[in-house]
Amino acid sequence: MSISRPVNNLSDNDSKSSKVIETLPTRKAISQIIRDRLVASGDPFFANDSIAHHISDTEREELKKEIEGKLQSMFDSLVIDTANDHNTKDTARRVAKMYVDEVFKGRYHPMPKVTDFPNAKELDEIYTLGPITVRSACSHHFVPIVGQAWIGIVPSDRVIGISKFNRIVDWVMSRPHIQEEAAIMVADTIENLIKPKGLAFVIKAQHMCMTWRGVKEPETKMVNSIVRGSFRNDPYMKKEFFDLIRAHGFGD
């Protein structure tokens, strides 16, 4: 009498291999690894926060690869034939690199090195810098914010080279922002570095979320100012600052 048995197409070795494969842990996406690290540290990671101190150079390259893949999925959902369209064939890679290394570099790259010096001559007069070109992106729509900024300083014990102000502004602004918060963050960064007796910071910028979409108003600009220390407490000093920057293009 024959006994029928169920046929098993897997050899013992195949069966063991499949079990090993099933139990192998799946590596987390690099973005999730970075996110978990940030959550564990308690550090915020809003759009306008710098997270550079939580990312290594190698991880930054991995992150660009991950972003590239997700951008490609977005283009697929937009029904763009990137496989055959020579204009968009490499767009996902270019945009990923642009976000991480250029327009949002203030999130993913450390602040430029800034060396301060003693105020040997004990300077206590106002000096201004500007216009400084401002480039950022609206955190609501991820479209450009472009404009100009002016800085006023009444120095205290420490000073920095004037080009460093441009670098600080560029680093802070190279993140998704709303303009009001961006101005505060620039002022905070400068204040923490040199602790001036007086600090003033003004931004005048055009927002593409208004000119390119929505109301499509090409002439409107937003202006906001931060005044601290001597500029806040002394109305004559505040007036002198605004008179100086008007003479150098603010208000045109």
Short mmCIF file of C-alpha atoms in Angstrom, two decimals:
data_model
loop_
_atom_site.label_atom_id
_atom_site.label_comp_id
_atom_site.label_asym_id
_atom_site.label_seq_id
_atom_site.Cartn_x
_atom_site.Cartn_y
_atom_site.Cartn_z
CA MET A 1 0.00 0.00 0.00
CA SER A 2 1.47 3.30 -1.05
CA ILE A 3 1.39 6.27 1.25
CA SER A 4 1.12 9.71 -0.35
CA ARG A 5 3.23 12.45 1.17
CA PRO A 6 3.07 16.24 0.60
CA VAL A 7 5.62 17.35 -1.91
CA ASN A 8 8.12 19.90 -0.58
CA ASN A 9 9.92 21.69 -3.40
CA LEU A 10 12.52 23.17 -1.02
CA SER A 11 15.59 21.14 -0.14
CA ASP A 12 16.68 21.16 3.50
CA ASN A 13 19.43 23.62 2.61
CA ASP A 14 16.97 25.90 0.77
CA SER A 15 14.61 25.79 3.72
CA LYS A 16 17.37 26.72 6.13
CA SER A 17 18.52 29.54 3.83
CA SER A 18 15.03 30.99 3.58
CA LYS A 19 14.72 30.97 7.36
CA VAL A 20 18.04 32.81 7.67
CA ILE A 21 16.90 35.38 5.10
CA GLU A 22 13.63 35.86 6.97
CA THR A 23 15.42 36.53 10.25
CA LEU A 24 18.01 38.95 8.86
CA PRO A 25 17.30 42.45 10.22
CA THR A 26 16.42 45.09 7.66
CA ARG A 27 18.73 48.11 7.90
CA LYS A 28 16.92 51.31 8.71
CA ALA A 29 16.91 54.13 6.18
CA ILE A 30 19.62 56.67 6.97
CA SER A 31 16.97 59.36 7.50
CA GLN A 32 15.38 57.20 10.21
CA ILE A 33 18.75 56.59 11.87
CA ILE A 34 19.37 60.36 11.99
CA ARG A 35 15.82 61.02 13.19
CA ASP A 36 16.15 58.45 16.00
CA ARG A 37 19.43 60.07 17.03
CA LEU A 38 17.79 63.50 17.17
CA VAL A 39 14.82 62.21 19.18
CA ALA A 40 17.17 60.52 21.67
CA SER A 41 19.17 63.74 22.07
CA GLY A 42 16.10 65.90 22.55
CA ASP A 43 17.35 68.33 19.90
CA PRO A 44 14.65 69.85 17.66
CA PHE A 45 14.67 69.17 13.93
CA PHE A 46 12.17 71.63 12.52
CA ALA A 47 12.71 72.84 8.97
CA ASN A 48 14.85 75.79 10.07
CA ASP A 49 16.98 73.91 12.62
CA SER A 50 20.57 72.92 11.95
CA ILE A 51 21.05 69.17 12.42
CA ALA A 52 24.61 69.13 11.08
CA HIS A 53 26.18 68.03 14.38
CA HIS A 54 24.11 64.82 14.23
CA ILE A 55 25.24 63.80 10.71
CA SER A 56 28.64 62.51 9.57
CA ASP A 57 30.04 63.24 6.11
CA THR A 58 29.37 59.62 5.06
CA GLU A 59 25.78 59.77 6.32
CA ARG A 60 25.22 63.01 4.42
CA GLU A 61 26.17 61.23 1.18
CA GLU A 62 23.84 58.33 2.06
CA LEU A 63 21.06 60.81 2.79
CA LYS A 64 21.44 62.36 -0.67
CA LYS A 65 21.01 58.91 -2.20
CA GLU A 66 17.86 58.29 -0.17
CA ILE A 67 16.42 61.69 -1.10
CA GLU A 68 17.22 61.01 -4.75
CA GLY A 69 15.18 57.80 -4.64
CA LYS A 70 12.21 59.50 -3.01
CA LEU A 71 12.33 62.40 -5.45
CA GLN A 72 12.31 59.88 -8.28
CA SER A 73 9.16 58.36 -6.78
CA MET A 74 7.62 61.84 -6.69
CA PHE A 75 8.42 62.40 -10.38
CA ASP A 76 6.87 59.00 -11.15
CA SER A 77 3.71 60.07 -9.29
CA LEU A 78 3.72 63.31 -11.30
CA VAL A 79 3.67 61.08 -14.40
CA ILE A 80 6.96 62.41 -15.78
CA ASP A 81 8.79 59.99 -18.08
CA THR A 82 12.26 60.55 -16.63
CA ALA A 83 13.53 57.36 -18.27
CA ASN A 84 13.13 58.82 -21.76
CA ASP A 85 13.02 62.59 -21.15
CA HIS A 86 16.62 63.76 -21.42
CA ASN A 87 15.77 66.98 -19.53
CA THR A 88 14.66 65.17 -16.36
CA LYS A 89 16.69 61.94 -16.54
CA ASP A 90 19.10 63.06 -13.81
CA THR A 91 16.90 65.63 -12.09
CA ALA A 92 16.29 63.59 -8.91
CA ARG A 93 20.04 63.38 -8.23
CA ARG A 94 20.59 67.07 -9.01
CA VAL A 95 17.75 68.22 -6.76
CA ALA A 96 18.87 65.98 -3.87
CA LYS A 97 22.38 67.43 -4.08
CA MET A 98 20.97 70.97 -4.37
CA TYR A 99 18.87 70.57 -1.22
CA VAL A 100 21.57 69.03 0.98
CA ASP A 101 24.69 70.85 -0.24
CA GLU A 102 23.36 74.20 -1.47
CA VAL A 103 19.95 75.71 -0.76
CA PHE A 104 19.47 73.91 2.60
CA LYS A 105 23.15 73.56 3.52
CA GLY A 106 22.48 75.42 6.77
CA ARG A 107 20.62 72.33 7.99
CA TYR A 108 23.10 69.67 6.91
CA HIS A 109 26.53 71.35 6.98
CA PRO A 110 28.27 72.89 10.01
CA MET A 111 28.53 76.64 10.45
CA PRO A 112 31.60 78.12 8.72
CA LYS A 113 34.53 78.66 11.05
CA VAL A 114 34.40 82.15 12.54
CA THR A 115 37.43 83.50 14.40
CA ASP A 116 36.89 86.41 16.76
CA PHE A 117 39.49 88.93 17.90
CA PRO A 118 39.86 91.28 20.85
CA ASN A 119 38.53 94.78 20.30
CA ALA A 120 42.04 96.16 20.86
CA LYS A 121 41.16 99.79 20.03
CA GLU A 122 38.01 99.64 22.17
CA LEU A 123 35.84 100.76 19.26
CA ASP A 124 32.39 101.80 20.42
CA GLU A 125 30.91 103.47 17.34
CA ILE A 126 28.28 102.06 15.00
CA TYR A 127 29.37 100.19 11.92
CA THR A 128 27.01 98.76 9.34
CA LEU A 129 27.24 96.10 6.64
CA GLY A 130 25.00 95.73 3.65
CA PRO A 131 23.34 95.09 1.47
CA ILE A 132 24.00 91.37 2.01
CA THR A 133 22.25 89.10 -0.48
CA VAL A 134 19.71 86.83 1.19
CA ARG A 135 18.63 83.52 -0.35
CA SER A 136 16.28 81.19 1.45
CA ALA A 137 13.11 79.17 0.88
CA CYS A 138 9.60 79.48 2.24
CA SER A 139 8.98 76.57 4.61
CA HIS A 140 5.30 76.53 3.59
CA HIS A 141 5.82 75.94 -0.14
CA PHE A 142 9.60 75.35 -0.55
CA VAL A 143 9.94 78.14 -3.11
CA PRO A 144 12.63 80.85 -3.01
CA ILE A 145 12.87 83.91 -0.78
CA VAL A 146 15.33 86.40 -2.25
CA GLY A 147 16.31 89.79 -0.88
CA GLN A 148 18.84 91.86 1.02
CA ALA A 149 19.92 92.32 4.61
CA TRP A 150 21.74 95.00 6.62
CA ILE A 151 23.57 94.61 9.92
CA GLY A 152 24.45 97.23 12.52
CA ILE A 153 26.98 96.58 15.28
CA VAL A 154 28.16 98.50 18.32
CA PRO A 155 31.12 96.32 19.34
CA SER A 156 31.96 95.10 22.82
CA ASP A 157 35.10 93.16 23.78
CA ARG A 158 35.24 90.89 20.70
CA VAL A 159 35.00 91.54 16.95
CA ILE A 160 35.00 89.40 13.79
CA GLY A 161 36.04 90.04 10.20
CA ILE A 162 33.32 91.70 8.17
CA SER A 163 33.11 88.86 5.60
CA LYS A 164 32.13 86.52 8.42
CA PHE A 165 28.80 88.33 8.76
CA ASN A 166 28.00 87.41 5.15
CA ARG A 167 28.91 83.79 5.84
CA ILE A 168 26.74 83.68 8.97
CA VAL A 169 23.75 85.16 7.15
CA ASP A 170 24.17 82.71 4.26
CA TRP A 171 24.47 79.71 6.60
CA VAL A 172 21.41 80.57 8.69
CA MET A 173 19.28 81.58 5.70
CA SER A 174 20.15 78.40 3.76
CA ARG A 175 17.25 76.48 5.30
CA PRO A 176 13.47 76.51 4.87
CA HIS A 177 12.23 79.53 6.84
CA ILE A 178 9.59 82.06 7.53
CA GLN A 179 11.29 85.46 7.39
CA GLU A 180 10.42 86.63 10.90
CA GLU A 181 12.04 83.57 12.50
CA ALA A 182 15.04 83.74 10.16
CA ALA A 183 15.84 87.30 11.29
CA ILE A 184 15.75 86.25 14.95
CA MET A 185 18.03 83.27 14.26
CA VAL A 186 20.61 85.42 12.45
CA ALA A 187 20.58 87.95 15.29
CA ASP A 188 20.91 85.19 17.92
CA THR A 189 23.87 83.64 16.09
CA ILE A 190 25.75 86.94 15.86
CA GLU A 191 24.92 87.85 19.44
CA ASN A 192 26.17 84.50 20.75
CA LEU A 193 29.45 84.88 18.86
CA ILE A 194 30.53 88.41 19.78
CA LYS A 195 28.02 89.70 22.36
CA PRO A 196 27.95 93.25 20.96
CA LYS A 197 26.73 96.23 22.93
CA GLY A 198 24.24 96.89 20.15
CA LEU A 199 22.90 94.73 17.33
CA ALA A 200 20.50 95.58 14.53
CA PHE A 201 19.45 93.30 11.68
CA VAL A 202 17.05 94.13 8.84
CA ILE A 203 15.79 91.93 6.00
CA LYS A 204 13.88 93.09 2.93
CA ALA A 205 12.88 90.18 0.70
CA GLN A 206 10.55 88.99 -2.01
CA HIS A 207 8.71 85.72 -1.52
CA MET A 208 8.04 83.50 -4.53
CA CYS A 209 5.09 81.94 -2.70
CA MET A 210 3.42 85.32 -3.40
CA THR A 211 4.89 86.17 -6.80
CA TRP A 212 4.85 82.73 -8.49
CA ARG A 213 1.64 81.34 -7.01
CA GLY A 214 -1.31 82.42 -4.87
CA VAL A 215 -1.97 86.14 -5.32
CA LYS A 216 0.86 86.38 -7.92
CA GLU A 217 1.88 89.85 -6.75
CA PRO A 218 5.32 90.72 -8.20
CA GLU A 219 5.95 93.99 -6.34
CA THR A 220 5.32 93.14 -2.67
CA LYS A 221 8.32 92.74 -0.38
CA MET A 222 8.45 91.91 3.31
CA VAL A 223 10.63 93.95 5.68
CA ASN A 224 11.37 93.11 9.28
CA SER A 225 13.96 94.27 11.78
CA ILE A 226 15.58 93.11 14.99
CA VAL A 227 17.09 95.73 17.33
CA ARG A 228 18.87 94.86 20.55
CA GLY A 229 21.03 96.48 23.19
CA SER A 230 22.08 100.05 22.38
CA PHE A 231 19.88 100.23 19.29
CA ARG A 232 16.79 99.35 21.31
CA ASN A 233 17.60 101.50 24.32
CA ASP A 234 18.86 104.63 22.55
CA PRO A 235 16.43 106.09 19.96
CA TYR A 236 19.15 108.34 18.51
CA MET A 237 21.42 105.37 17.87
CA LYS A 238 18.55 103.46 16.28
CA LYS A 239 17.82 106.44 14.02
CA GLU A 240 21.50 106.69 13.07
CA PHE A 241 21.51 103.02 12.02
CA PHE A 242 18.45 103.39 9.78
CA ASP A 243 19.79 106.64 8.31
CA LEU A 244 23.06 104.87 7.45
CA ILE A 245 21.42 101.91 5.72
CA ARG A 246 19.02 104.15 3.81
CA ALA A 247 22.09 105.88 2.41
CA HIS A 248 23.28 102.46 1.21
CA GLY A 249 20.19 101.16 -0.56
CA PHE A 250 17.64 100.22 2.09
CA GLY A 251 14.28 101.62 1.11
CA ASP A 252 15.07 101.86 -2.62
#
